[in-house]
Short mmCIF file of C-alpha atoms in Angstrom, two decimals:
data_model
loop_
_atom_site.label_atom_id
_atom_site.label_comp_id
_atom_site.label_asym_id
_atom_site.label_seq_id
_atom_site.Cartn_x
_atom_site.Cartn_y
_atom_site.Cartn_z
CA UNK A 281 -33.76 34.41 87.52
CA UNK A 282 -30.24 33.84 87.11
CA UNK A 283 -27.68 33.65 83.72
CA UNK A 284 -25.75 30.27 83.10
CA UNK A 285 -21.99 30.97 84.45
CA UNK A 286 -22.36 33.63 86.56
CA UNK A 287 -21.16 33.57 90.03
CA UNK A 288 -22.45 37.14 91.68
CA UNK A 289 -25.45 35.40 92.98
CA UNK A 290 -23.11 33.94 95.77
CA UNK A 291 -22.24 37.60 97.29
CA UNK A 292 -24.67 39.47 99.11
CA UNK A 293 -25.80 42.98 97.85
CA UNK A 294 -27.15 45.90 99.00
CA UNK A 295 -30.54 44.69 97.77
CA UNK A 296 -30.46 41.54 99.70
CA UNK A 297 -29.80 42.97 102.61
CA UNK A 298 -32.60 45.36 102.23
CA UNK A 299 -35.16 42.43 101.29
CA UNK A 300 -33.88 40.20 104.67
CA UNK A 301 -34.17 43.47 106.26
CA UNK A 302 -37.97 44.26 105.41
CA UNK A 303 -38.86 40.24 105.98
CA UNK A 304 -37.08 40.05 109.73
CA UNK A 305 -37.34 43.85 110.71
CA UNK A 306 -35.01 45.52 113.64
CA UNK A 307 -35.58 48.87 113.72
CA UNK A 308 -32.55 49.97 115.09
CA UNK A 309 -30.57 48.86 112.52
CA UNK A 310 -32.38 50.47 109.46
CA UNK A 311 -34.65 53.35 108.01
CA UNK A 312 -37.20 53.69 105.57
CA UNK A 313 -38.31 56.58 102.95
CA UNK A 314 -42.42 56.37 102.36
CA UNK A 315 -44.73 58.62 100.52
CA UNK A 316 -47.44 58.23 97.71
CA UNK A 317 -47.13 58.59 94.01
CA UNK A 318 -50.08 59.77 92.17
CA UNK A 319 -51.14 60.53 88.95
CA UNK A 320 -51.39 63.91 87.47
CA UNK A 321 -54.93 63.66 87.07
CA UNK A 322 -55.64 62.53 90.60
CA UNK A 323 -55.66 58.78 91.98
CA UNK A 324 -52.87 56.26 93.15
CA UNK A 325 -50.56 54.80 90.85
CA UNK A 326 -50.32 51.11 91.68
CA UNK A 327 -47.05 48.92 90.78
CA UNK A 328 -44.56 51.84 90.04
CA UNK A 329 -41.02 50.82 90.91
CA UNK A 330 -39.74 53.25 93.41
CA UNK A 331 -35.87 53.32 93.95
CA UNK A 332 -33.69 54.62 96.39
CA UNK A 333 -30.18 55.44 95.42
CA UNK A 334 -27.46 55.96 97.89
CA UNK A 335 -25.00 58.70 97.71
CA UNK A 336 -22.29 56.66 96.09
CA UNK A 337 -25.04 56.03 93.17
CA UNK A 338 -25.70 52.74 93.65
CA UNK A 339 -29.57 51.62 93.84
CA UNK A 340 -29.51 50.58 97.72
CA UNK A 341 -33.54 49.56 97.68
CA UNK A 342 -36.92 49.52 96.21
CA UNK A 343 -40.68 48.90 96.02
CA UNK A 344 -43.76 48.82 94.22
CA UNK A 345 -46.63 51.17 95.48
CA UNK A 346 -49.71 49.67 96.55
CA UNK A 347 -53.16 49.86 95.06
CA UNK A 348 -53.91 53.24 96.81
CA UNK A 349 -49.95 54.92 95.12
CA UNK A 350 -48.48 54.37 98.52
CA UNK A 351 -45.04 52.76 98.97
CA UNK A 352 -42.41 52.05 101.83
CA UNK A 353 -38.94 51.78 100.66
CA UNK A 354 -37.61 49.99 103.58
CA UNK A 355 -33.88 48.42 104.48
CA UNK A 356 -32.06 51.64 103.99
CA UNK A 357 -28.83 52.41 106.25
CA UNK A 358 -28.24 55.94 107.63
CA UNK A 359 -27.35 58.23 104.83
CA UNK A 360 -28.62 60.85 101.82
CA UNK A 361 -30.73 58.51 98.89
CA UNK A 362 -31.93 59.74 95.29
CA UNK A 363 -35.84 59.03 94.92
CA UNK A 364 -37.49 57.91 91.99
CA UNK A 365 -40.22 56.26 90.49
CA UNK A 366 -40.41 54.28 87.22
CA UNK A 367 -43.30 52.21 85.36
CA UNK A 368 -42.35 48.66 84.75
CA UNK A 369 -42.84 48.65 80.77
CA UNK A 370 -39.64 47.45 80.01
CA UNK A 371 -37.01 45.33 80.23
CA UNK A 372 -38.67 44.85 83.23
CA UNK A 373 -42.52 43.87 83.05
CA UNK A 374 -45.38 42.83 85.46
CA UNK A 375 -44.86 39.33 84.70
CA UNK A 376 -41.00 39.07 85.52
CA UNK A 377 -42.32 39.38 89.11
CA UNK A 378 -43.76 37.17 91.66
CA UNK A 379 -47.35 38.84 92.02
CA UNK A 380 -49.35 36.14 92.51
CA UNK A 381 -50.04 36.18 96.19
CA UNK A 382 -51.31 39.91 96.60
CA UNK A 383 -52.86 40.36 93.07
CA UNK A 384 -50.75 43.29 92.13
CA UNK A 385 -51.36 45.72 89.45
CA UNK A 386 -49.11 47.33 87.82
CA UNK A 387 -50.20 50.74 86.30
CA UNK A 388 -47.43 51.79 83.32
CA UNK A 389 -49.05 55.15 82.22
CA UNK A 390 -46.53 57.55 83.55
CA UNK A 391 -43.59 58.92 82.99
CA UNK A 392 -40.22 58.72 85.17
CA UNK A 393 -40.52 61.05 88.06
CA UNK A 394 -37.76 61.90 90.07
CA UNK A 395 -38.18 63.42 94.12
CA UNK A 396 -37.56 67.05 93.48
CA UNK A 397 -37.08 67.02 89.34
CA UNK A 398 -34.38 64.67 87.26
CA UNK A 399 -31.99 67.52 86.23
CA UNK A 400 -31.39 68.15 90.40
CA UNK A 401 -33.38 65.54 92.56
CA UNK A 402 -33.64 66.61 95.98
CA UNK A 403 -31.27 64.75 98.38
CA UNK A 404 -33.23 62.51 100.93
CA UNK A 405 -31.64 61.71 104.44
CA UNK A 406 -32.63 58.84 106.09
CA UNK A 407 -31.98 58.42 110.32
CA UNK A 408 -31.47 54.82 111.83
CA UNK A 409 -34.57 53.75 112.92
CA UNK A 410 -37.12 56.06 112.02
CA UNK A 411 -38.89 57.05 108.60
CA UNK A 412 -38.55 59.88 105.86
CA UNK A 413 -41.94 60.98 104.39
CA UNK A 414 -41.77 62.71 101.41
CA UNK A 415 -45.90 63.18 100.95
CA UNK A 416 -47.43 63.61 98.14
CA UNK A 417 -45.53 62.79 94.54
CA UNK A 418 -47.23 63.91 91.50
CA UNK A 419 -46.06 61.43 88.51
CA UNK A 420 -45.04 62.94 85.23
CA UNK A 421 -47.13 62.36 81.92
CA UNK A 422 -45.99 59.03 79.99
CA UNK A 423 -43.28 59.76 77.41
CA UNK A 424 -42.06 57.26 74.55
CA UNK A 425 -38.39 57.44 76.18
CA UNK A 426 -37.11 53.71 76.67
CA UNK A 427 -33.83 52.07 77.86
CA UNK A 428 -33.86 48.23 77.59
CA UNK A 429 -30.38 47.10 78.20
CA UNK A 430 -26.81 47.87 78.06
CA UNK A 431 -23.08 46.60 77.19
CA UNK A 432 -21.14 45.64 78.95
CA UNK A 433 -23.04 45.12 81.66
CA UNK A 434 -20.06 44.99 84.08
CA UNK A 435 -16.23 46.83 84.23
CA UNK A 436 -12.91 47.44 86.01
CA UNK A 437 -11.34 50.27 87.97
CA UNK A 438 -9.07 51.14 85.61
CA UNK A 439 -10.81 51.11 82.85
CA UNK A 440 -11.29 52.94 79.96
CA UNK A 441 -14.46 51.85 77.72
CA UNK A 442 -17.57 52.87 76.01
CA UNK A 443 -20.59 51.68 77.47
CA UNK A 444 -23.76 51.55 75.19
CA UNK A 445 -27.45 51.25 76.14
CA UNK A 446 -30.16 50.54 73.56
CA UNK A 447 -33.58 52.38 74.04
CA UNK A 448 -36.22 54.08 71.64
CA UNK A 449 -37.50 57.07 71.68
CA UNK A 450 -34.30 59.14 72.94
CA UNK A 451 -33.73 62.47 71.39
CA UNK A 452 -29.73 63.92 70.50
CA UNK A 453 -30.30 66.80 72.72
CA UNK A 454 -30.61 64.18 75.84
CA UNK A 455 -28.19 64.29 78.75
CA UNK A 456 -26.76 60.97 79.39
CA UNK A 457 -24.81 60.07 82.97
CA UNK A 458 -24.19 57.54 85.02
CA UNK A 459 -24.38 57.24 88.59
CA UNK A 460 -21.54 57.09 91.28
CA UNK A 461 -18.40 58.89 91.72
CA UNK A 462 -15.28 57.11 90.12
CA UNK A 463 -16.34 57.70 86.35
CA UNK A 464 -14.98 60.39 84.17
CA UNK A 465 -16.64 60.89 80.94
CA UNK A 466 -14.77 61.12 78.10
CA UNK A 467 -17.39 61.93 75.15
CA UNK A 468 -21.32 60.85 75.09
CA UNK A 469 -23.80 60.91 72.05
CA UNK A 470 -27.51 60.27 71.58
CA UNK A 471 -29.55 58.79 68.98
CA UNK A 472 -33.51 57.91 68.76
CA UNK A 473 -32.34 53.98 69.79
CA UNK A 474 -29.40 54.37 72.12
CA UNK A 475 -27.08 55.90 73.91
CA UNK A 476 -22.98 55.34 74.28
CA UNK A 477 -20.92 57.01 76.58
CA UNK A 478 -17.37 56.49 77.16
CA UNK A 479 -15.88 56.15 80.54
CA UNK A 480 -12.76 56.05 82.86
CA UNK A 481 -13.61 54.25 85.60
CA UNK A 482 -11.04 55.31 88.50
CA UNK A 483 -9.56 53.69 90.91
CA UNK A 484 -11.79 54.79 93.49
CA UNK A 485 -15.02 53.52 91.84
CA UNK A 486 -16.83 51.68 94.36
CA UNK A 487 -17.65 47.86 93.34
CA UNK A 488 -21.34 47.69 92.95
CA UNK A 489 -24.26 48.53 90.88
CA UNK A 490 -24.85 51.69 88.68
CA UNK A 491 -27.53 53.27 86.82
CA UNK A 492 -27.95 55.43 83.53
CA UNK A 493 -29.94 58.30 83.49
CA UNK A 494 -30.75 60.13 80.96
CA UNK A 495 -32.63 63.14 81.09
CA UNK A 496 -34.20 65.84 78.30
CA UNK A 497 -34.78 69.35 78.84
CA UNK A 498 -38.27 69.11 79.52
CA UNK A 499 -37.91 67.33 82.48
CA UNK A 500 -38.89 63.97 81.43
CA UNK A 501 -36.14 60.99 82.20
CA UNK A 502 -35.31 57.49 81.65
CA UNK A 503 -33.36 55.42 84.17
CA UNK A 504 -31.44 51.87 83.26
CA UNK A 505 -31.50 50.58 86.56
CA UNK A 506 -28.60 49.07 87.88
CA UNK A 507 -27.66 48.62 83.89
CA UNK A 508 -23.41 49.09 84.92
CA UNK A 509 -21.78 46.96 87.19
CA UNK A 510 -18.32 47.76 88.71
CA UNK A 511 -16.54 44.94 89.95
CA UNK A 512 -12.84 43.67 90.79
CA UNK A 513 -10.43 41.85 88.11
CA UNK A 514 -11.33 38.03 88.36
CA UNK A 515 -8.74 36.06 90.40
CA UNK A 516 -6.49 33.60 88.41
CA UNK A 517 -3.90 30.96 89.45
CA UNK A 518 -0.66 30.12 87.92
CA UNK A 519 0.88 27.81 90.65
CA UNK A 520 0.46 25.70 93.26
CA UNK A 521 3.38 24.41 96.28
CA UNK A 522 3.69 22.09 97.29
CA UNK A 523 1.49 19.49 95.12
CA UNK A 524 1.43 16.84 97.76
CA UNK A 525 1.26 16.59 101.68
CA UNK A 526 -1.04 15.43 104.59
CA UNK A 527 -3.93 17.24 106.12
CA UNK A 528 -2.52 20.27 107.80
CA UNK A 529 0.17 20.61 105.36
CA UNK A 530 0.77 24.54 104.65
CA UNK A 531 -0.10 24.94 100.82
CA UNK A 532 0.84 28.57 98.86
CA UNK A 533 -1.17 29.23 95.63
CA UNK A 534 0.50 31.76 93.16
CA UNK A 535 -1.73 33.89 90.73
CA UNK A 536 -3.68 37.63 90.51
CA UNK A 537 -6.55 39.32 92.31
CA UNK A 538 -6.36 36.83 95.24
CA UNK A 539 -8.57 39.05 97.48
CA UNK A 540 -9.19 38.98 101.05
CA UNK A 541 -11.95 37.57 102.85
CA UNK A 542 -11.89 35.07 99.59
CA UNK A 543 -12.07 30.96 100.26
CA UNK A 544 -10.16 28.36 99.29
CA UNK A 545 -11.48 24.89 98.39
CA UNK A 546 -9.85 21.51 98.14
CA UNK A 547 -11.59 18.47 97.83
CA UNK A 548 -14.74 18.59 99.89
CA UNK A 549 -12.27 21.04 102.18
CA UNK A 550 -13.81 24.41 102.40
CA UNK A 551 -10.90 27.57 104.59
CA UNK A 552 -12.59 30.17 104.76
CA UNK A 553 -10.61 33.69 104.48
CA UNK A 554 -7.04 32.02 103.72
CA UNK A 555 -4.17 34.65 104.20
CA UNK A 556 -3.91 36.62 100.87
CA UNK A 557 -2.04 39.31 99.53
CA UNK A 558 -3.17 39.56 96.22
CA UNK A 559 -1.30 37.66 94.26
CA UNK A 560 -0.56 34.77 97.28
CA UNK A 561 -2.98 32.58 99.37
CA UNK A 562 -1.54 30.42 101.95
CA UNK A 563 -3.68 27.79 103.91
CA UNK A 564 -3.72 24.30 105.56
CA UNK A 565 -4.64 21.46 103.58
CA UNK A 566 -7.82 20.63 105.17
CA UNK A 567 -8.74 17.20 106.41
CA UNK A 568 -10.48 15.17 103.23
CA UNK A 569 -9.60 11.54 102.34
CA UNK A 570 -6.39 10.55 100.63
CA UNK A 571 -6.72 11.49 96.79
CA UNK A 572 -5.86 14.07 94.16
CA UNK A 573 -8.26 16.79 93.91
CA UNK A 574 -9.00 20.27 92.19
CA UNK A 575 -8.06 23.24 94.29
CA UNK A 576 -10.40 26.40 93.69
CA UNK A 577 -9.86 29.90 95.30
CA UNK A 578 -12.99 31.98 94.97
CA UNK A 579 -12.89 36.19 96.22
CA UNK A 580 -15.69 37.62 97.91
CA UNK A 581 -17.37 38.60 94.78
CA UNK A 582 -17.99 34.86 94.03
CA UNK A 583 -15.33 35.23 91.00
CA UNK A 584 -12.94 32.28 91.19
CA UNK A 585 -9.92 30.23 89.59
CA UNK A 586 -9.76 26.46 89.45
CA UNK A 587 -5.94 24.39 88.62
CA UNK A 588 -7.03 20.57 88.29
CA UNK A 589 -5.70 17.74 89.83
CA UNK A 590 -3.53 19.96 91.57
CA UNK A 591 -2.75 18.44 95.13
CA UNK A 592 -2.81 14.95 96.51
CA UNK A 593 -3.85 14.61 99.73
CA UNK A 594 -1.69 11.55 101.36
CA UNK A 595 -2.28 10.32 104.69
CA UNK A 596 -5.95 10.79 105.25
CA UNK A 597 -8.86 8.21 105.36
CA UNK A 598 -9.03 6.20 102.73
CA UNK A 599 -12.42 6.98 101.19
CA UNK A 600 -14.88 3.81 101.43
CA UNK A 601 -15.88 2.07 98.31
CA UNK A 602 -20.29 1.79 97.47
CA UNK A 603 -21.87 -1.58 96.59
CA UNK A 604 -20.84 -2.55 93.21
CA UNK A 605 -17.13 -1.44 93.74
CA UNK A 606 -17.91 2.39 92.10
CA UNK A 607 -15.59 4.84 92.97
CA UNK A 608 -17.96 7.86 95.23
CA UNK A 609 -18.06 10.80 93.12
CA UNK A 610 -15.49 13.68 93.06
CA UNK A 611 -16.41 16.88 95.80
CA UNK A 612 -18.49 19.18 93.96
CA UNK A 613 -16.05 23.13 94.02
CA UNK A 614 -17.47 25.59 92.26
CA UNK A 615 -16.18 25.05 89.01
CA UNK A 616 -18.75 22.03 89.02
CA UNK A 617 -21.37 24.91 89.36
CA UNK A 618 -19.90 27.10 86.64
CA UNK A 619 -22.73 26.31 83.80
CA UNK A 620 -25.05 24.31 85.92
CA UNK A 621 -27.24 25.51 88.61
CA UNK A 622 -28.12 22.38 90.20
CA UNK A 623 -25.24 19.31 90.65
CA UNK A 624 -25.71 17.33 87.69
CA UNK A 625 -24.56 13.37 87.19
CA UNK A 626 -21.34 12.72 87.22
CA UNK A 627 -19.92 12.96 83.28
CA UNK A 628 -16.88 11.42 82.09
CA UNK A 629 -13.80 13.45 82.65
CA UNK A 630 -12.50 15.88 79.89
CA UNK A 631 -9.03 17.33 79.48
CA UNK A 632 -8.99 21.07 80.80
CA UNK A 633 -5.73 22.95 81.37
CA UNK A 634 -4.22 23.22 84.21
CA UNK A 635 -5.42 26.83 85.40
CA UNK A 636 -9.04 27.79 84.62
CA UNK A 637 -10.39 31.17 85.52
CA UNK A 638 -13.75 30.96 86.71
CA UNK A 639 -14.65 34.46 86.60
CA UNK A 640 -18.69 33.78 85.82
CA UNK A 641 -20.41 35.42 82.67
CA UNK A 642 -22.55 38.71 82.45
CA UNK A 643 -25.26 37.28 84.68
CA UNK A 644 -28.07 39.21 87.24
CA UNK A 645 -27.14 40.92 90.15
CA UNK A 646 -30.17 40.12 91.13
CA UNK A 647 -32.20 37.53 93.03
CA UNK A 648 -33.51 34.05 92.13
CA UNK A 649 -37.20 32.98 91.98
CA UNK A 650 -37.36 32.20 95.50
CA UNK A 651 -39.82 33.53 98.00
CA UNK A 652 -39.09 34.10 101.77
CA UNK A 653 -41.17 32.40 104.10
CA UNK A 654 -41.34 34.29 107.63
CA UNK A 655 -43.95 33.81 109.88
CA UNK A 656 -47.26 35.11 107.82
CA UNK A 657 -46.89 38.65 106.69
CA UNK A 658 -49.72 40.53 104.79
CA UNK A 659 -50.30 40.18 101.22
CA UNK A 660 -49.34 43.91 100.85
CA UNK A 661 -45.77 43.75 102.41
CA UNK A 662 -44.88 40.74 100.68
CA UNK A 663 -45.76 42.45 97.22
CA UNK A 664 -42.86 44.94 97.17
CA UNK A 665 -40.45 42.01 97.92
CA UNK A 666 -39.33 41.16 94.79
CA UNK A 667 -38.94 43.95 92.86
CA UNK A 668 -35.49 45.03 93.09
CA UNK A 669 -33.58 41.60 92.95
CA UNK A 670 -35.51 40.84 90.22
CA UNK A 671 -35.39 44.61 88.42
CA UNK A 672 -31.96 44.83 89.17
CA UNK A 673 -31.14 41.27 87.23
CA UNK A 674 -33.80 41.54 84.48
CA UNK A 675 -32.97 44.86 83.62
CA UNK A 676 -29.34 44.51 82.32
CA UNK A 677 -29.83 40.61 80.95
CA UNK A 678 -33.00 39.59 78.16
CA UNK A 679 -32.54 35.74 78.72
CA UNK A 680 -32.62 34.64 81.67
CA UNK A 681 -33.06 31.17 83.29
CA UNK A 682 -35.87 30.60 85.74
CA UNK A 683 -33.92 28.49 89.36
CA UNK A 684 -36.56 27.13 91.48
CA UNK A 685 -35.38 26.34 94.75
#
């Protein structure tokens, strides 16, 4: 599932590494947290959604537990994690996920239980290589508490906003948080359908994923997984020079938030990790055939700028013409992709101004509806697969649109 406009698909996140991690396993590399999660009355809970956080607050990796209430969270770097488990009854559901291979079930009639209790949840660490058991989890009774989304979904180091999640059920006396160092809270309130709380979001904030909690003073909790998103200032362009030369030519674009490790596209020219200093980016015109083309610089984060028609190659190959005399069809940058998920026909050029910040909308962080396809793994690994990407996307955007690929 993705949203139209949004770009953080292209980056890779903790929870795709964890997925690629648990489909092509090297042990040496990663560890995993297991255990079982039970109900109160006896018997596995099947289908809860059981997180790992890592110390900076950011949901790192999940899965669903298996018929029996057993789960491996698997993928997880060295380091401390937060444990809990969650029934999928919203925003996320059984059917947002890809079950139809192992037949899973997914049991909602619990409550939110956190590994050692949600007001102080017992600190997991995790060693390269080797597995944490945590035994036996008892799940807490099911509770009316709900969180379904929030706004916005994303924000800026620097920042100083109010973020709001809807819900039902909450009570005034609720604590509300949210994960991660890098947030100072300001003032927070609690009705019976929400919660707001307004932040300063430091400097320091780590880019990445962040979660709500909210917990009451009987114990029981909701979490909005992954509901906050910190990420850097889109990049924008204000100039280009020179606006002319032959391949090789060195080219310096002007603008903001020109990160490192970004790329720069011209044409059907891809340079990866031009020189950049934050507001420069220097680079050689790549070799493409003679012609004027849009130049595009896009960070890390998959957050780009686009200035049309903004350099003419001149002394390359001259491009050769189809049957019928049609010229071939411009190079495809990411602007092209900016509302469409798929290349479309070409459409008849429109006027656009001359810098266009392509900073993607308030899409998923998580995964699309594709399904890995290793060598053949059992039913019951495969299950757990999808949860997070998709948890992690669903649970902060209601409309989504399904990508087949």
């Amino acid at each position: 599932f993705a949203v139209a406009g949004d770009t953080r698909l292209r980056s890779l996140e903790k929870d795709d590494v964890a997925a690629a991690s648990t489909v092509y396993q090297n042990g040496s590399m990663f560890g995993s947290i297991s255990g079982a999660i039970l109900a109160s009355g006896g018997g596995g809970i099947s289908g809860a959604h059981l997180v790992a956080e890592d110390s900076s607050g950011a949901p790192a990796s999940s899965t669903l537990s298996h018929a029996d209430g057993t789960f491996s969270i698997q993928g997880l770097p060295q380091g401390s994690y937060t444990v809990y488990a969650e029934p999928l009854d919203g925003p996320v559901v059984g059917h947002n996920l890809s079950l139809g291979i192992s037949g899973q079930k997914i049991d909602t009639g619990f409550g939110t239980t956190f590994f050692g209790g949600a007001s102080n949840p017992t600190s997991v660490f995790v060693n390269t290589g080797s597995n944490t058991s945590l035994g036996t989890i008892t799940a807490r009774a099911q509770t009316t508490m709900r969180l379904s989304s929030s706004s916005p979904s994303a924000v800026h180091p620097g920042d100083t906003t109010t973020i709001t999640a809807s819900g039902a059920g909450l009570d005034s006396q609720d604590t509300p948080s949210i994960t991660g160092s890098g947030f100072t809270i300001t003032s927070s309130a609690v009705s019976a359908g929400s919660v707001s709380l307004t932040v300063s979001v430091g400097s320091n904030a780590l880019t990445g994923l962040h979660s709500i909690h909210v917990v009451r003073l009987s114990g029981d909790a909701r979490v909005l997984t992954g509901a906050v998103e910190v990420r850097n200032a889109a990049p924008s362009l204000s100039a280009i020079s020179p606006t002319s030369g032959t391949p090789g030519t060195p080219i310096t674009l002007t603008g903001k938030n020109l990160g490192s490790g970004g790329t720069a596209i011209l044409g059907s020219g891809i340079v990866e990790s031009p020189s950049a200093t934050g507001t420069t980016a220097s680079f050689a015109c790549p070799t493409v055939d003679s012609g004027t083309y849009d130049v595009t610089f896009q960070n890390a984060d998959g957050q780009f700028a686009a200035i049309k028609k903004a350099f003419t190659v001149t002394g390359g190959s001259s491009p050769s013409a189809p049957s019928g005399g049609n010229s071939p069809p411009p190079a495809i940058t990411p602007s092209a992709f900016a509302n469409n998920p798929t290349p479309a026909p070409t459409a008849p050029a429109q006027s656009a101004p001359s810098s266009v910040p392509m900073g993607g909308g308030g899409g998923g962080g998580g995964g699309s509806s594709c399904e890995l396809e290793p060598a053949p793994v059992p039913a019951s690994t495969l299950a757990p697969l999808a949860a997070l990407a998709l948890a992690l996307c669903l649970a902060r955007f209601g409309r989504a649109r399904t990508i087949s690929s």
